[in-house]
XYZ file of C-alpha atoms in Angstrom:
266
model
C 88.637 89.381 75.859
C 89.086 89.147 79.586
C 91.652 91.074 81.155
C 94.758 88.874 82.358
C 97.469 89.836 84.281
C 100.818 87.728 84.208
C 98.815 84.395 83.137
C 97.302 84.672 86.487
C 94.005 82.633 84.845
C 96.521 79.846 83.601
C 97.401 77.220 85.960
C 97.273 73.555 84.779
C 93.503 72.244 85.108
C 92.257 75.457 86.955
C 91.145 78.926 85.631
C 90.520 82.253 87.335
C 86.850 82.546 88.558
C 85.584 78.937 87.921
C 85.221 77.201 91.328
C 85.097 73.506 91.272
C 81.924 73.584 93.612
C 79.822 76.380 92.108
C 77.947 78.702 94.570
C 74.315 78.100 95.236
C 73.124 81.246 94.188
C 70.154 83.247 95.945
C 68.608 85.884 93.387
C 66.435 86.961 96.457
C 68.336 89.898 98.437
C 69.284 88.119 101.518
C 72.330 86.341 103.244
C 73.052 82.798 103.848
C 75.709 80.381 104.507
C 77.957 79.667 101.353
C 78.606 76.287 99.999
C 81.761 74.965 101.253
C 84.755 76.070 98.739
C 82.269 77.708 96.386
C 84.209 80.758 96.375
C 87.773 79.417 96.406
C 89.484 82.803 96.059
C 88.109 84.014 99.434
C 90.997 84.577 101.887
C 90.759 85.138 105.593
C 93.615 87.967 106.600
C 94.622 87.263 110.180
C 96.590 89.085 112.757
C 98.894 87.640 115.355
C 98.400 88.410 118.912
C 100.348 86.138 121.283
C 100.713 82.729 119.924
C 97.410 82.852 118.348
C 96.233 84.370 114.972
C 92.521 86.113 114.421
C 90.700 86.931 111.325
C 90.613 90.669 110.789
C 89.458 91.213 107.109
C 88.718 89.461 103.804
C 90.805 89.492 100.934
C 90.914 88.041 97.578
C 93.483 85.563 95.829
C 94.310 86.834 92.380
C 97.200 84.958 91.025
C 99.530 82.049 92.621
C 101.314 84.742 94.828
C 99.282 87.702 94.948
C 96.203 88.532 97.422
C 94.214 91.695 96.904
C 92.649 93.517 100.133
C 91.854 96.843 101.248
C 94.326 99.295 102.598
C 92.343 100.146 105.976
C 93.094 96.459 106.777
C 96.764 96.613 106.895
C 98.630 98.006 110.099
C 101.741 97.304 112.043
C 100.719 93.899 112.767
C 101.987 90.361 111.830
C 99.462 88.821 109.433
C 98.793 85.594 107.638
C 96.659 84.776 104.763
C 94.359 82.039 105.536
C 93.354 80.090 101.954
C 90.735 77.680 101.412
C 88.860 78.271 104.549
C 85.410 77.796 105.199
C 85.136 77.721 108.967
C 87.521 79.988 110.840
C 87.068 78.400 113.795
C 88.469 75.002 112.933
C 92.419 75.129 113.593
C 92.802 72.973 110.422
C 90.622 72.136 107.326
C 91.173 69.807 104.459
C 92.638 71.984 101.541
C 93.373 75.136 103.414
C 96.758 76.784 104.077
C 98.134 79.477 105.873
C 101.077 81.471 104.075
C 102.538 84.639 105.657
C 103.197 87.688 103.478
C 106.292 88.212 101.767
C 105.598 92.034 101.185
C 102.478 94.159 101.894
C 102.030 96.994 99.356
C 99.613 99.735 100.237
C 98.487 102.272 97.688
C 100.492 105.115 97.988
C 97.753 107.283 97.467
C 95.579 105.749 100.341
C 93.896 108.604 102.382
C 92.403 107.203 105.485
C 90.390 110.542 106.201
C 88.411 110.539 102.810
C 88.801 106.792 102.556
C 90.052 106.853 99.179
C 92.465 104.322 97.334
C 91.742 101.865 99.731
C 93.428 99.190 97.959
C 96.626 96.655 98.829
C 98.364 93.915 97.441
C 99.925 91.316 99.493
C 102.632 88.871 98.131
C 102.626 85.634 99.667
C 106.012 84.195 100.846
C 105.553 80.953 98.634
C 103.239 80.679 95.761
C 100.219 78.503 96.469
C 99.236 75.391 94.415
C 95.728 75.781 92.863
C 93.221 73.086 93.642
C 89.698 72.424 93.996
C 89.385 74.527 97.258
C 92.035 77.269 96.339
C 91.856 79.079 93.057
C 92.103 82.774 91.944
C 89.210 85.028 91.110
C 89.363 86.904 87.779
C 89.997 90.521 87.493
C 87.403 92.902 85.419
C 88.510 94.666 82.200
C 90.210 97.964 83.160
C 87.701 101.044 83.749
C 84.746 98.442 83.061
C 81.698 100.020 84.957
C 78.650 97.841 85.905
C 75.044 98.343 85.058
C 72.794 99.611 87.661
C 71.384 96.773 89.570
C 73.740 94.149 88.424
C 73.789 91.125 90.850
C 77.014 90.638 92.450
C 77.609 88.949 95.730
C 79.558 89.855 98.881
C 81.322 87.108 100.665
C 83.107 87.020 104.080
C 83.317 86.197 107.878
C 81.898 89.752 108.860
C 79.261 90.195 111.771
C 75.704 88.901 110.514
C 74.229 92.306 112.274
C 75.555 95.389 113.847
C 77.185 94.702 116.836
C 76.898 90.778 116.356
C 79.609 88.315 116.524
C 81.700 87.126 113.415
C 80.421 84.513 111.491
C 82.096 81.002 112.072
C 81.384 80.008 108.527
C 81.773 82.005 105.324
C 78.627 83.774 104.181
C 77.386 85.266 100.945
C 74.672 88.084 100.493
C 73.418 89.179 97.248
C 74.129 93.019 97.039
C 72.580 94.413 93.549
C 74.886 97.304 92.063
C 73.727 100.925 92.705
C 75.404 103.373 89.894
C 77.358 106.070 90.955
C 74.470 108.637 89.888
C 72.222 107.321 92.393
C 74.572 106.609 95.269
C 76.051 110.239 95.067
C 72.650 111.804 95.576
C 72.516 114.144 98.644
C 70.054 111.921 100.455
C 72.772 108.933 99.714
C 76.465 108.755 100.123
C 76.683 112.401 98.330
C 80.271 113.251 97.602
C 81.962 110.806 99.708
C 81.411 108.293 96.785
C 84.176 108.641 93.817
C 83.827 107.433 90.702
C 86.737 104.804 91.954
C 84.235 102.964 94.014
C 81.293 100.754 93.655
C 77.866 101.087 95.627
C 75.962 97.515 96.376
C 72.808 97.196 98.348
C 71.119 100.014 100.059
C 67.705 98.417 100.601
C 68.315 98.515 104.291
C 68.097 94.721 104.763
C 71.725 93.265 104.161
C 75.406 94.309 103.294
C 78.827 93.853 104.026
C 79.740 94.404 107.951
C 82.828 94.413 110.357
C 84.853 91.626 109.380
C 83.763 91.719 105.696
C 86.341 94.586 104.867
C 89.042 93.725 102.230
C 86.822 91.042 100.949
C 85.570 90.715 97.266
C 82.370 91.915 95.415
C 81.857 88.706 92.983
C 80.213 89.625 89.897
C 79.634 86.837 87.397
C 80.517 87.100 83.593
C 77.992 85.499 80.788
C 80.717 82.546 80.439
C 80.239 81.718 84.130
C 83.151 83.173 85.636
C 83.514 85.629 88.268
C 85.477 88.745 88.832
C 86.375 90.536 91.526
C 84.698 93.829 90.854
C 85.235 95.211 94.422
C 86.991 95.285 97.576
C 85.009 95.957 100.555
C 85.619 99.277 102.093
C 83.047 101.182 104.151
C 79.534 101.378 105.397
C 77.489 103.527 107.519
C 77.993 104.177 111.279
C 74.283 103.591 111.489
C 74.208 100.146 110.683
C 75.400 97.573 108.043
C 73.655 98.471 104.731
C 71.792 101.115 106.235
C 68.588 102.184 104.228
C 70.236 104.576 101.174
C 73.739 104.089 102.358
C 74.795 100.957 100.946
C 78.123 99.162 101.111
C 80.828 100.929 99.271
C 83.528 98.956 97.418
C 86.917 100.077 96.029
C 86.188 99.812 92.387
C 88.990 97.258 91.265
C 88.669 97.910 87.647
C 89.741 101.534 88.397
C 93.252 99.994 89.606
C 93.980 97.430 86.948
C 97.192 99.499 85.904
C 98.300 99.864 89.690
C 97.822 96.122 90.184
C 99.784 94.830 87.170
C 102.362 97.603 87.991
C 103.085 96.613 91.322
C 103.111 92.805 90.398
C 105.720 93.438 88.186
C 107.869 95.461 90.072
C 107.795 92.855 93.299
C-alpha cells in the first residue's frame, strides 16, 4: 500500500502522481523539453527583488497546501510558489497560479557545511484547487530504497549546461539511480554522501544543475503513479553531472516522519 499523508492523494477526481497529460519519456539518458503540464506537481520557487519575482529553485507540491523543497533554497527573502507553470518567462499561463507562503519550515538539523538534512516544507497561504495542470506527487513509503539503475527523472528550469542560462521551459532528464555502495566509493562522492541521500546520473552527460535545486527526482511505480523520491541537493563544482560525481538528492523516504509531523503540527 502506498504511504499517504493527511489524505493528500484524495482530491475529487485527481489522485497523486497521475498527470492528466502523461510525460513523454525518453529511456535514453538525455534531457529534453517536458510535455506541457506532464509534471503537474512541479513548482517554481521564486524570490522578490524590487517589484518583480525571479525563479530561484524548484519544489514539489505534495498536498493541497504543502510544497517540498531544499533547505538551501530558503533564505531571508520574500518568496512565492508558482504552480502549473511551463514557461517561467511568461507572466501568465492558463492553469497556473502564484501563491505566497503562510509558513516555511526548514529542517531543524539542516547543516549547510556538510549539506545534510537539506529539506524544507512550505505551507501555502491558501489551499490550491487540483486541476489538470496542478496536482500533487505521491510520497514514497517510509524507508524505501530504490534499486541501482532505477530509471528516474529530474525536472526543472535549471541551467542546460554549466555556466549557461536558466531554461525558460520545463526540462526533464533521465537519471538512473546509483546505489549508495557505488556512490560512496572513494573515487565517487566518498563520505560526503550519507544514507539519507540518493545519487542519480554520474555518466558525465546529464544531471541536475543550478536552478534545479529543491526540485523533484520523479520515479514511477508499477501502477503508473509517480513518487517524489528525491529533492535536488548538490552536485560537483567541476560541472553538472561530472563523471562519477552524480547529482545528489535528499532521500524523501528518510524524512516521511518529519514531513508528517510538520504537516500535522502546522
